[in-house]
CSV table of N, CA, C and O in Angstrom, one decimal:
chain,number,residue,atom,x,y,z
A,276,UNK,N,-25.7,6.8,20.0
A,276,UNK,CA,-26.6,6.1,20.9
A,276,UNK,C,-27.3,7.2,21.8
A,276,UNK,O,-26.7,8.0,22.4
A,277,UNK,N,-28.5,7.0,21.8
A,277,UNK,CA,-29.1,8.2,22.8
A,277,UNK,C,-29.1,7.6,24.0
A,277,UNK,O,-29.0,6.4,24.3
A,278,UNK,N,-29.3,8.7,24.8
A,278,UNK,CA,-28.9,8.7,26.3
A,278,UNK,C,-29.5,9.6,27.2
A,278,UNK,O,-29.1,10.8,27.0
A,279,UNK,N,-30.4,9.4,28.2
A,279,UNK,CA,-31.0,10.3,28.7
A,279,UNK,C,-30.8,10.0,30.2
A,279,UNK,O,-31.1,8.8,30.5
A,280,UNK,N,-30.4,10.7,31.1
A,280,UNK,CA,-29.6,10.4,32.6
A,280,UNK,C,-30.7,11.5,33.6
A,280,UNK,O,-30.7,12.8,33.8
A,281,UNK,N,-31.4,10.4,34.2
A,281,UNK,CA,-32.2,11.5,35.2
A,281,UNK,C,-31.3,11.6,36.7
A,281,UNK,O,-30.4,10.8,37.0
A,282,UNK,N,-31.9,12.6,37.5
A,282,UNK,CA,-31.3,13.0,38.7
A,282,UNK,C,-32.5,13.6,39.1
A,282,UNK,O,-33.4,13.9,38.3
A,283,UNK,N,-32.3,13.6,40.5
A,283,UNK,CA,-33.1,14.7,41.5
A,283,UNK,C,-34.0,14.1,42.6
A,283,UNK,O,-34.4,14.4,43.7
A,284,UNK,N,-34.4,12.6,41.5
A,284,UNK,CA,-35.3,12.2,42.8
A,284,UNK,C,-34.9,11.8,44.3
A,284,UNK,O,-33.7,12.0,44.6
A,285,UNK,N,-36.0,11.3,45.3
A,285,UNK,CA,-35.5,11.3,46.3
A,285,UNK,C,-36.7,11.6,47.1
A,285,UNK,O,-37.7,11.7,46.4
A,286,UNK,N,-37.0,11.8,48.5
A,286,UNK,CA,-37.7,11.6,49.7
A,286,UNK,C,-38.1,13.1,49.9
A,286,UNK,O,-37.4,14.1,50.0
A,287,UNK,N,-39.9,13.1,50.1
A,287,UNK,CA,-40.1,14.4,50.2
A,287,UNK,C,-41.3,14.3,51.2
A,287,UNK,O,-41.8,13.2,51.5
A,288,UNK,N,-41.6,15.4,51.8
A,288,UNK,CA,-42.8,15.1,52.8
A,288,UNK,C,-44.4,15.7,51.9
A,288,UNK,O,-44.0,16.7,51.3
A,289,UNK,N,-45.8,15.5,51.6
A,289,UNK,CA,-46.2,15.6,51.3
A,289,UNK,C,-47.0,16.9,51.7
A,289,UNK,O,-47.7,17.1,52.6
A,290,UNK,N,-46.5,18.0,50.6
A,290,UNK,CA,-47.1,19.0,50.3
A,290,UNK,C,-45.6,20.0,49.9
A,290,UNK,O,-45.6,21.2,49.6
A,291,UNK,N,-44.2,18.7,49.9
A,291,UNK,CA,-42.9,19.5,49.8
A,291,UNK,C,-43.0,19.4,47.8
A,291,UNK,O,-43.9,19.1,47.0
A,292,UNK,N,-41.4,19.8,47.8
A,292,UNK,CA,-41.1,19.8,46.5
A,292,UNK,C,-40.0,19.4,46.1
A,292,UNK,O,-39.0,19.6,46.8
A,293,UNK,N,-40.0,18.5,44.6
A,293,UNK,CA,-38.7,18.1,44.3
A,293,UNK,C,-38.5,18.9,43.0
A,293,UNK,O,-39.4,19.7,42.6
A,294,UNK,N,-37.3,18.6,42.3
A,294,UNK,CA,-37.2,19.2,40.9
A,294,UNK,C,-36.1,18.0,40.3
A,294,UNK,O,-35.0,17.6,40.8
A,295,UNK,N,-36.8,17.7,39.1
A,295,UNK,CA,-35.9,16.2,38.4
A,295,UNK,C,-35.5,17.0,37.1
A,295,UNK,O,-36.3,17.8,36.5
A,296,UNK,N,-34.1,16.5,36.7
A,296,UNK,CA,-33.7,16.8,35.7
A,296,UNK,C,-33.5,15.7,34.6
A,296,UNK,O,-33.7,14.5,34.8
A,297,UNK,N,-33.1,16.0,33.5
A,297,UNK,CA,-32.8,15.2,32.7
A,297,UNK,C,-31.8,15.3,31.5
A,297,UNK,O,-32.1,15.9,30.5
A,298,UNK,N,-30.9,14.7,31.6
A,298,UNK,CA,-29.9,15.4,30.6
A,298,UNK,C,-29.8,14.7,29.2
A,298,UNK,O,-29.4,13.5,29.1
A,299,UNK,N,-30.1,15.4,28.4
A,299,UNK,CA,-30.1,14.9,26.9
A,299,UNK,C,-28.8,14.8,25.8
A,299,UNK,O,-27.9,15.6,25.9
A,300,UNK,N,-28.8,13.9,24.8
A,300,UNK,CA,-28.1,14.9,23.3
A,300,UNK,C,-28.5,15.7,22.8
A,300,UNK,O,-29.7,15.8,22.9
A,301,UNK,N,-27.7,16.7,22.0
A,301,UNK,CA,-28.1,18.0,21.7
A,301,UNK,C,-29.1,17.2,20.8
A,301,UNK,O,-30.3,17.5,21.0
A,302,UNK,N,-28.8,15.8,19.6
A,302,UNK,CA,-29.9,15.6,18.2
A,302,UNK,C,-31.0,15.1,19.0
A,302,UNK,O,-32.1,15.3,18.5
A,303,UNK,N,-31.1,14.4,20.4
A,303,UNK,CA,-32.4,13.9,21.1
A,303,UNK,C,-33.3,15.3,21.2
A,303,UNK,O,-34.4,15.5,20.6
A,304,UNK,N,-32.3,16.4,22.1
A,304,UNK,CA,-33.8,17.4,22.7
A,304,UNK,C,-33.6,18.1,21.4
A,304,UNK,O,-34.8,18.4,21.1
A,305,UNK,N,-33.2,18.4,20.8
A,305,UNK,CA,-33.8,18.7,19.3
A,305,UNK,C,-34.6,18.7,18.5
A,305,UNK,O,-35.1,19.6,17.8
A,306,UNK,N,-34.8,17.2,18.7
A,306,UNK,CA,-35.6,16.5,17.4
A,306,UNK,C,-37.0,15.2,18.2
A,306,UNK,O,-37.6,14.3,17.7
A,307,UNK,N,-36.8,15.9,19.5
A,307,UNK,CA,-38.2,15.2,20.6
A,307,UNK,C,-39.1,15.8,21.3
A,307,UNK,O,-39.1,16.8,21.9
A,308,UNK,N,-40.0,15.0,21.0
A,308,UNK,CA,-41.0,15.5,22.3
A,308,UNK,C,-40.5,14.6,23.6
A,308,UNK,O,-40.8,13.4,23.9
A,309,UNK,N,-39.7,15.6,24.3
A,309,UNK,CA,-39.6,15.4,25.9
A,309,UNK,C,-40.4,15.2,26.9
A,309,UNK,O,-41.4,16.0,27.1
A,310,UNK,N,-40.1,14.4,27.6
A,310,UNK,CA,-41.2,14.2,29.1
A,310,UNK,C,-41.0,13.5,30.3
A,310,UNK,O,-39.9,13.2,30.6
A,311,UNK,N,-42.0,13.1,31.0
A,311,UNK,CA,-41.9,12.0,32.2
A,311,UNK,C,-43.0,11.2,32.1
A,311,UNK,O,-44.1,11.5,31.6
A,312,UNK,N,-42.7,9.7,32.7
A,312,UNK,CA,-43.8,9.1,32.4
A,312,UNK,C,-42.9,8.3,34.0
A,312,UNK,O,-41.7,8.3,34.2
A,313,UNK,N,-43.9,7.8,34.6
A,313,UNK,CA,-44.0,7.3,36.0
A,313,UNK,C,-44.9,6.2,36.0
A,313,UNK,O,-45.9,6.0,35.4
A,314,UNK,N,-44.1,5.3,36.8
A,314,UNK,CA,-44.4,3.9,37.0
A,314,UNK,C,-44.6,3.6,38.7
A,314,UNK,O,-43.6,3.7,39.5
A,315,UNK,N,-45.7,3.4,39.0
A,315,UNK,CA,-45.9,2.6,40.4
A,315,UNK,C,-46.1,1.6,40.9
A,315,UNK,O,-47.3,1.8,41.1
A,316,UNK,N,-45.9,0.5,41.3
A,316,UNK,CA,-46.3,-0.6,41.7
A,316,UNK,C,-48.1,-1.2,42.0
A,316,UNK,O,-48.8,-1.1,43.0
A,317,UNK,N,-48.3,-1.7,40.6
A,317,UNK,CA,-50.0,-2.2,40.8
A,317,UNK,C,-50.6,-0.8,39.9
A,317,UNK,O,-51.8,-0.5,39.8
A,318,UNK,N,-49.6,0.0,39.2
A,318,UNK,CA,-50.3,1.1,38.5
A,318,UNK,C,-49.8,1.0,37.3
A,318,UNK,O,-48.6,0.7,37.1
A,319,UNK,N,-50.6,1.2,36.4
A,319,UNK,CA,-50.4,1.7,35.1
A,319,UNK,C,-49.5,2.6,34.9
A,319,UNK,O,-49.7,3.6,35.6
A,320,UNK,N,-48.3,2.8,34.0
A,320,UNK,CA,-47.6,3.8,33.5
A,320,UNK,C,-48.5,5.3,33.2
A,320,UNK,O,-49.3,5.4,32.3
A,321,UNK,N,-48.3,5.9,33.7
A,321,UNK,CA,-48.7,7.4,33.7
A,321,UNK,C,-47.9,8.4,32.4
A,321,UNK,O,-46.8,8.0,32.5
A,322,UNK,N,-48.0,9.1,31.7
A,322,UNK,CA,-47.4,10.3,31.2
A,322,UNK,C,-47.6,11.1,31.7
A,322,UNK,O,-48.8,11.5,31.4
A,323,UNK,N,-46.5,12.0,32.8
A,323,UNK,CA,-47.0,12.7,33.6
A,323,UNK,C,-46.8,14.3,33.0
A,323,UNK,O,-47.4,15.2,33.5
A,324,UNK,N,-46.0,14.5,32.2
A,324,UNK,CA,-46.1,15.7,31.8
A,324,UNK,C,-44.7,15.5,30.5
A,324,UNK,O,-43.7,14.8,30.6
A,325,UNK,N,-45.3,16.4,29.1
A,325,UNK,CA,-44.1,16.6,28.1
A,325,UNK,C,-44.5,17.8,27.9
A,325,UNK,O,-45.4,18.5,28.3
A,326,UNK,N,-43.0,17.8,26.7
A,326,UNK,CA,-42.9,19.4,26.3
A,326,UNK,C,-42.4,19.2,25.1
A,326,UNK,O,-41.5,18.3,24.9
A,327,UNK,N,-43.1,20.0,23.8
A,327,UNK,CA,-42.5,19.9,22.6
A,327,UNK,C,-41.6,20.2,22.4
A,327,UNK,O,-40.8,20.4,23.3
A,328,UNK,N,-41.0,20.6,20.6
A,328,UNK,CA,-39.7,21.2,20.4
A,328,UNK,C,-39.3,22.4,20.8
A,328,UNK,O,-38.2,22.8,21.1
A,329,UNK,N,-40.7,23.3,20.7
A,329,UNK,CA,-40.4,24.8,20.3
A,329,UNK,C,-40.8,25.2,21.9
A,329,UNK,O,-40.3,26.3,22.2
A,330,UNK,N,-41.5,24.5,23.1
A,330,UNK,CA,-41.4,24.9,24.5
A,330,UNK,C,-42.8,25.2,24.7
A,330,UNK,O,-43.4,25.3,25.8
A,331,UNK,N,-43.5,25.3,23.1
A,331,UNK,CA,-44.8,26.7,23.5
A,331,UNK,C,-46.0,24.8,23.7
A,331,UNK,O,-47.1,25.0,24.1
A,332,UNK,N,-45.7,23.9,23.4
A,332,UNK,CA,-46.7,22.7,23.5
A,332,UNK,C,-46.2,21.9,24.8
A,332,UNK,O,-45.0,21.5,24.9
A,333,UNK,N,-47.2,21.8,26.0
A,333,UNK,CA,-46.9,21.1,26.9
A,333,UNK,C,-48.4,20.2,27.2
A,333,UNK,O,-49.5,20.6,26.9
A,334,UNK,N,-48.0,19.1,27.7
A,334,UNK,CA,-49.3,17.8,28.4
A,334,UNK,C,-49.3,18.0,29.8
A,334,UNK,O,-48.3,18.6,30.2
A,335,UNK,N,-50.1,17.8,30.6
A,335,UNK,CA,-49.8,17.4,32.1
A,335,UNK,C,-51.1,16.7,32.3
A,335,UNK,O,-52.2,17.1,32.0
A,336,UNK,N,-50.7,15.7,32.9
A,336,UNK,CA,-51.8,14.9,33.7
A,336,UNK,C,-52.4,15.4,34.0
A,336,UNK,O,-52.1,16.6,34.3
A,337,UNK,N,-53.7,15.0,34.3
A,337,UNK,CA,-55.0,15.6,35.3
A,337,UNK,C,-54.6,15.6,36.7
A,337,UNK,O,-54.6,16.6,37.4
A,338,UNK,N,-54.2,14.2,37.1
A,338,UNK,CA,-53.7,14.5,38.6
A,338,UNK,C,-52.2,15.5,38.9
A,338,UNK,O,-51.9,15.6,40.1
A,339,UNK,N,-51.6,16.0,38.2
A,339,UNK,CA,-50.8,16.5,38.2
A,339,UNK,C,-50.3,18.2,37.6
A,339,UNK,O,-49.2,18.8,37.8
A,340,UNK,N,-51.6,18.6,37.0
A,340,UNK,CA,-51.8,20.0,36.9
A,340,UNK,C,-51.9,20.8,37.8
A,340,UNK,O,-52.3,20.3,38.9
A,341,UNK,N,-51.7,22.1,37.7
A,341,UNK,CA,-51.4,23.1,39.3
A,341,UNK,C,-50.0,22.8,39.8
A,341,UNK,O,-49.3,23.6,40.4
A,342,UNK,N,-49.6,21.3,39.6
A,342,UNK,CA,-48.7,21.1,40.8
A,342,UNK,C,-47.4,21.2,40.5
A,342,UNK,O,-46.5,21.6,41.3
A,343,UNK,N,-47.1,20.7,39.2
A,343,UNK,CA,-46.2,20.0,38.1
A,343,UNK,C,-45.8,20.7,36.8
A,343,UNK,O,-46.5,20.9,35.8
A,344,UNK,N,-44.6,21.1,37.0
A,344,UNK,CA,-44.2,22.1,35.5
A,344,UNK,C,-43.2,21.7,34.8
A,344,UNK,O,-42.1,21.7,35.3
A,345,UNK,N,-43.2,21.3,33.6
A,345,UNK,CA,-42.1,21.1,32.8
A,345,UNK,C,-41.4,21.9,32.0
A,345,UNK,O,-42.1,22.9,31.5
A,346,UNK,N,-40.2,21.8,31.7
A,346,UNK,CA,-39.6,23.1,31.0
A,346,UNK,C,-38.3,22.6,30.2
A,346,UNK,O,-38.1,21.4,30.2
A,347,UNK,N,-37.4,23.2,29.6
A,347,UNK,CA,-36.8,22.5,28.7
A,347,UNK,C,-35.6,23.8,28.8
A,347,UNK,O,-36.0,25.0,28.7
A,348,UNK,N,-34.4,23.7,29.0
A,348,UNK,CA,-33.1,24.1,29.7
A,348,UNK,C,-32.3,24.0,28.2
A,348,UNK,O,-31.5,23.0,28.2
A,349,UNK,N,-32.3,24.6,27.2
A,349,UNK,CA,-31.5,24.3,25.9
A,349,UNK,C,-30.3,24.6,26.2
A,349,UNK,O,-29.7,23.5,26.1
A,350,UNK,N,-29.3,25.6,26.6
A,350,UNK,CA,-27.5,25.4,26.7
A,350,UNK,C,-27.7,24.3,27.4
A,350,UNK,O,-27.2,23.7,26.5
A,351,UNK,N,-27.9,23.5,28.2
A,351,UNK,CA,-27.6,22.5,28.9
A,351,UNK,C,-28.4,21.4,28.0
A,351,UNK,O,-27.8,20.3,28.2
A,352,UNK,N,-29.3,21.2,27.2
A,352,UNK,CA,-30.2,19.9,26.4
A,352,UNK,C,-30.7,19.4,27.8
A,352,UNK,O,-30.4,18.2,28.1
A,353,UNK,N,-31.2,19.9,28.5
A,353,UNK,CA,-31.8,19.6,29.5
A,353,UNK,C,-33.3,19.7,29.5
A,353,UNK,O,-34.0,20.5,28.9
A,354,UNK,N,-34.0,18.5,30.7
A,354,UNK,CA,-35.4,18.9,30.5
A,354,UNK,C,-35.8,19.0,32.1
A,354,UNK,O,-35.2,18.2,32.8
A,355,UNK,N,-36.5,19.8,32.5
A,355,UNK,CA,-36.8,19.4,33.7
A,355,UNK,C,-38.6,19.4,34.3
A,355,UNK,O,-39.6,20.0,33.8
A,356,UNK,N,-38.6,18.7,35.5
A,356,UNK,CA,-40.1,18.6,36.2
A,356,UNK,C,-39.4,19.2,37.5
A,356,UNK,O,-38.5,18.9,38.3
A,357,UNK,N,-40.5,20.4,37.3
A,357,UNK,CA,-40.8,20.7,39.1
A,357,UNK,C,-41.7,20.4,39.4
A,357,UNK,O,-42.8,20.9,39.0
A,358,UNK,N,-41.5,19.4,40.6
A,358,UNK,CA,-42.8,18.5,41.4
A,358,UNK,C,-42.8,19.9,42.7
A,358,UNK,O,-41.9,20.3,43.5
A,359,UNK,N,-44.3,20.1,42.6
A,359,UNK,CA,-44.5,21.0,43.9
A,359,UNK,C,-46.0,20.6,44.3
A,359,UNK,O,-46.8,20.1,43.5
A,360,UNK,N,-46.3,20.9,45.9
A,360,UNK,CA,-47.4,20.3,46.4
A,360,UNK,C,-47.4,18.9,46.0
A,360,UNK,O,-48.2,18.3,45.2
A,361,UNK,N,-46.5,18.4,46.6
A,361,UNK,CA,-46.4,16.6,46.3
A,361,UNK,C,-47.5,15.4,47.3
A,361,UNK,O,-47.8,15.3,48.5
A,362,UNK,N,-47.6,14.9,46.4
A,362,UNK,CA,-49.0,14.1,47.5
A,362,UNK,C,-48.1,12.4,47.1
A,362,UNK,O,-47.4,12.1,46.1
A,363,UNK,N,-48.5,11.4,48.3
A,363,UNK,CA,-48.7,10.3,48.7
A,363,UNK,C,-48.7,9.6,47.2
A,363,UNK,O,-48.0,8.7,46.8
A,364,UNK,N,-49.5,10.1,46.6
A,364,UNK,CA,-50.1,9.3,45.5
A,364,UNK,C,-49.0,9.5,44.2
A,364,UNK,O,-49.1,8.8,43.2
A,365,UNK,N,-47.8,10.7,44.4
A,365,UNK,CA,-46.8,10.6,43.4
A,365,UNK,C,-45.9,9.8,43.5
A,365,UNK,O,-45.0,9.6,42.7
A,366,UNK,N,-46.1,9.0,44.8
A,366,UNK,CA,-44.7,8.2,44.4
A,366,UNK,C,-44.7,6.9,43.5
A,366,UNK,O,-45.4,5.9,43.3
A,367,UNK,N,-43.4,7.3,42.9
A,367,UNK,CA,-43.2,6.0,41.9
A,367,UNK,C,-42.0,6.7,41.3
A,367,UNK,O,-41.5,7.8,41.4
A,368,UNK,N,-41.6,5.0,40.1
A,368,UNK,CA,-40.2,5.4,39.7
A,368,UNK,C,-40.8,6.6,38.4
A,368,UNK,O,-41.8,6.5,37.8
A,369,UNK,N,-39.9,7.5,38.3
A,369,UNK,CA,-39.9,8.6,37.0
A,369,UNK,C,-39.1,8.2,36.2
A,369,UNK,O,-37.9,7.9,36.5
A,370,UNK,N,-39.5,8.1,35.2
A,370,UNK,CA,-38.5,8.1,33.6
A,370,UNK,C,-39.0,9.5,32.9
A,370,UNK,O,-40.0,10.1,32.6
A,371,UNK,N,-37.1,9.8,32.6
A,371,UNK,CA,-37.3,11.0,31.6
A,371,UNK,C,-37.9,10.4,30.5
A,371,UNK,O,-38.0,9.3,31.1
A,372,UNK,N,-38.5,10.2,29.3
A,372,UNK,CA,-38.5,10.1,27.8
A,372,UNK,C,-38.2,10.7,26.7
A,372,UNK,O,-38.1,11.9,26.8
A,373,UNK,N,-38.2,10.3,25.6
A,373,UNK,CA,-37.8,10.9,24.7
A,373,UNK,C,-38.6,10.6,23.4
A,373,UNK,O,-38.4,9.4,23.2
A,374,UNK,N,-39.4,11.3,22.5
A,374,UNK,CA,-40.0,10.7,21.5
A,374,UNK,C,-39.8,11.6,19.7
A,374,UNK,O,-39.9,12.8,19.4
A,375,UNK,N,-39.5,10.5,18.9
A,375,UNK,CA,-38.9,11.6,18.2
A,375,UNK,C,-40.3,12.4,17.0
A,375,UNK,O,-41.3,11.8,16.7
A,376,UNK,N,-40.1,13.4,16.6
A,376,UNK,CA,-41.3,14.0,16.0
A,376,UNK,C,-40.7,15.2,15.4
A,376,UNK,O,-39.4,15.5,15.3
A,377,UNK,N,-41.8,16.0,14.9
A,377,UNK,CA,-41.3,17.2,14.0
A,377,UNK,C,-41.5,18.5,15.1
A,377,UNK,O,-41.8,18.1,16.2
A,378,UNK,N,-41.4,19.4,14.9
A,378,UNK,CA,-40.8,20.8,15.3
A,378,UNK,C,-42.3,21.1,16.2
A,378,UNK,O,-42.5,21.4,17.4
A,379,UNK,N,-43.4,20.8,15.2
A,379,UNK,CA,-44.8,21.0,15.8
A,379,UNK,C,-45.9,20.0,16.5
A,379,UNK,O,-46.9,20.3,17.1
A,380,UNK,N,-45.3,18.7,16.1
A,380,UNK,CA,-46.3,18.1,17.2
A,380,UNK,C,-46.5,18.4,18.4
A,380,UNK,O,-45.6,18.9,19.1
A,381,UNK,N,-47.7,18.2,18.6
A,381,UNK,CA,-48.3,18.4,20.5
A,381,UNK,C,-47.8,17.3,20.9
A,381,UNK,O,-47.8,16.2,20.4
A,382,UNK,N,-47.4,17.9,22.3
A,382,UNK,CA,-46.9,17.0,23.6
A,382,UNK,C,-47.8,15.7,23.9
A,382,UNK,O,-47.5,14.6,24.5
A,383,UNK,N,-48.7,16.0,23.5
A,383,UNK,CA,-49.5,15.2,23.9
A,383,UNK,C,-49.8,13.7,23.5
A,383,UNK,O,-50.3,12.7,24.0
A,384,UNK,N,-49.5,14.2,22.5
A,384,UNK,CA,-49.2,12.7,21.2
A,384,UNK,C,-47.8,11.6,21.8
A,384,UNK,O,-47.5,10.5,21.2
A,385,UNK,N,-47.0,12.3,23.2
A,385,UNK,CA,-46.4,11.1,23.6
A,385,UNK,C,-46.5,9.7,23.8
A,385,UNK,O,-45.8,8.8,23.4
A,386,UNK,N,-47.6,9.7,24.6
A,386,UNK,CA,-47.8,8.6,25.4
A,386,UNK,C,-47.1,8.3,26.0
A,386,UNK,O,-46.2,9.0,26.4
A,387,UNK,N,-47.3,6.9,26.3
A,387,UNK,CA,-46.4,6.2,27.3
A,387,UNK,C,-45.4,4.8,26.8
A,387,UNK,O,-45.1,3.8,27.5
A,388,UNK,N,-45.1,5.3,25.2
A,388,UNK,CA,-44.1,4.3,24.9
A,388,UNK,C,-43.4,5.1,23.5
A,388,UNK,O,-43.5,4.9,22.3
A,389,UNK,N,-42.6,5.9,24.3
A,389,UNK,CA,-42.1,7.3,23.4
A,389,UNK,C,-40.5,5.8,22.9
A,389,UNK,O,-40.3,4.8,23.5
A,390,UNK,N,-39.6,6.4,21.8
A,390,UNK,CA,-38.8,5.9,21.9
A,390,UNK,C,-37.8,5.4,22.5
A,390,UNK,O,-37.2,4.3,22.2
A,391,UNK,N,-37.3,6.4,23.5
A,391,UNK,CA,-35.5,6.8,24.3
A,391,UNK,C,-36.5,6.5,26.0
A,391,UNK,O,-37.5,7.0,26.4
A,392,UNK,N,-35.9,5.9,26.3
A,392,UNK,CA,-36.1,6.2,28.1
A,392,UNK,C,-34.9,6.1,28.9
A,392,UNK,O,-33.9,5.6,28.4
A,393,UNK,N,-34.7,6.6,30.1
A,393,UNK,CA,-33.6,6.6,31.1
A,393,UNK,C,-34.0,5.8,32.0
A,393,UNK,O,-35.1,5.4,32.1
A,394,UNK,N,-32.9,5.6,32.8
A,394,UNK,CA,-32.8,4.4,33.9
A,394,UNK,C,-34.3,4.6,35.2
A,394,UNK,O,-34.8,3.8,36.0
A,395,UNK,N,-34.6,6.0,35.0
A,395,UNK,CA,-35.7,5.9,35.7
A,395,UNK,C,-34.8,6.5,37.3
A,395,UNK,O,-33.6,6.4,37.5
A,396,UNK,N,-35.9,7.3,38.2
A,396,UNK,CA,-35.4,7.8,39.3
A,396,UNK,C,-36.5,7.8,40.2
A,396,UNK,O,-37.7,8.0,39.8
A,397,UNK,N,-36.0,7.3,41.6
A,397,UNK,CA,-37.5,7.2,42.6
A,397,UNK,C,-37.8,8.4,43.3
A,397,UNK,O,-37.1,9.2,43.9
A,398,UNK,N,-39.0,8.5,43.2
A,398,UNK,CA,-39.8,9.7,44.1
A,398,UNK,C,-40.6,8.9,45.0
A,398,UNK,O,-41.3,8.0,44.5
A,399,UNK,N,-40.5,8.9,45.9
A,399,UNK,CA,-41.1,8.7,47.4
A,399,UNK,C,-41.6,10.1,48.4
A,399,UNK,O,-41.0,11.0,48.8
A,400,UNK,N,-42.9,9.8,48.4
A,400,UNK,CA,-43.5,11.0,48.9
A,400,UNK,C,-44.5,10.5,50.2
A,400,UNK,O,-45.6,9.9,50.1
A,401,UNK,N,-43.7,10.9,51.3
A,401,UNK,CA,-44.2,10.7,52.6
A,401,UNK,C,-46.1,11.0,53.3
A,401,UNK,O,-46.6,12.0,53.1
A,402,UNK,N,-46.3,10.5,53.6
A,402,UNK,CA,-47.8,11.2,54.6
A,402,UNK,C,-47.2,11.7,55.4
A,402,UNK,O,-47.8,12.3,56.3
């Protein structure tokens, strides 16, 4: 059964920084294109940033480029976002995802209804 367990979120003041992790199975970050996709109340699901197999294909939102880096932590099957320069407008719940694909698809091709998701973690980002 896949299983993807986020941490990190939590209360930041805007212009601070968080860093969310995500812990995978070895056959998930393997054999996916990893990511975050964020949900806000009255907002559309966002894909806010993935990362392919091989590390070298990444997505990031428009609103979230410059600020936002994803990376992929292999002894650990880990994925992580570092949220830096955080604004008002990031908060919402984060879901890791997981989508399964070959070695070379672009990140990009996730969207926002990849197969695997986690329970989701809150970012709240203060004015």
């Amino acid at each position: 059964q896949e299983q993807l367990v986020e941490s990190g979120g939590g209360l930041a003041q805007a212009g601070g920084s968080l860093r969310l992790s995500c812990a995978t199975s070895e056959s998930t970050f393997m054999t996916s294109i990893l990511g975050w996709i964020r949900q806000a109340p009255g907002k559309e699901r966002e894909l806010v940033a993935a990362i392919g197999w091989r590390g070298g294909s990444t997505y990031y939102a428009d609103s979230v480029k410059g600020r936002f880096t994803i990376s992929r932590e292999i002894d650990k099957n880990t994925v992580h976002l570092q949220m830096n320069s955080l604004e008002p407008e990031d908060t919402a719940v984060y879901y890791c995802a997981a989508k399964k694909s070959t070695p070379y698809t672009g990140a990009q091709t996730m969207g926002v209804n990849p197969g695997s998701w986690g329970q989701g973690t809150q970012v709240t980002v203060s004015s």
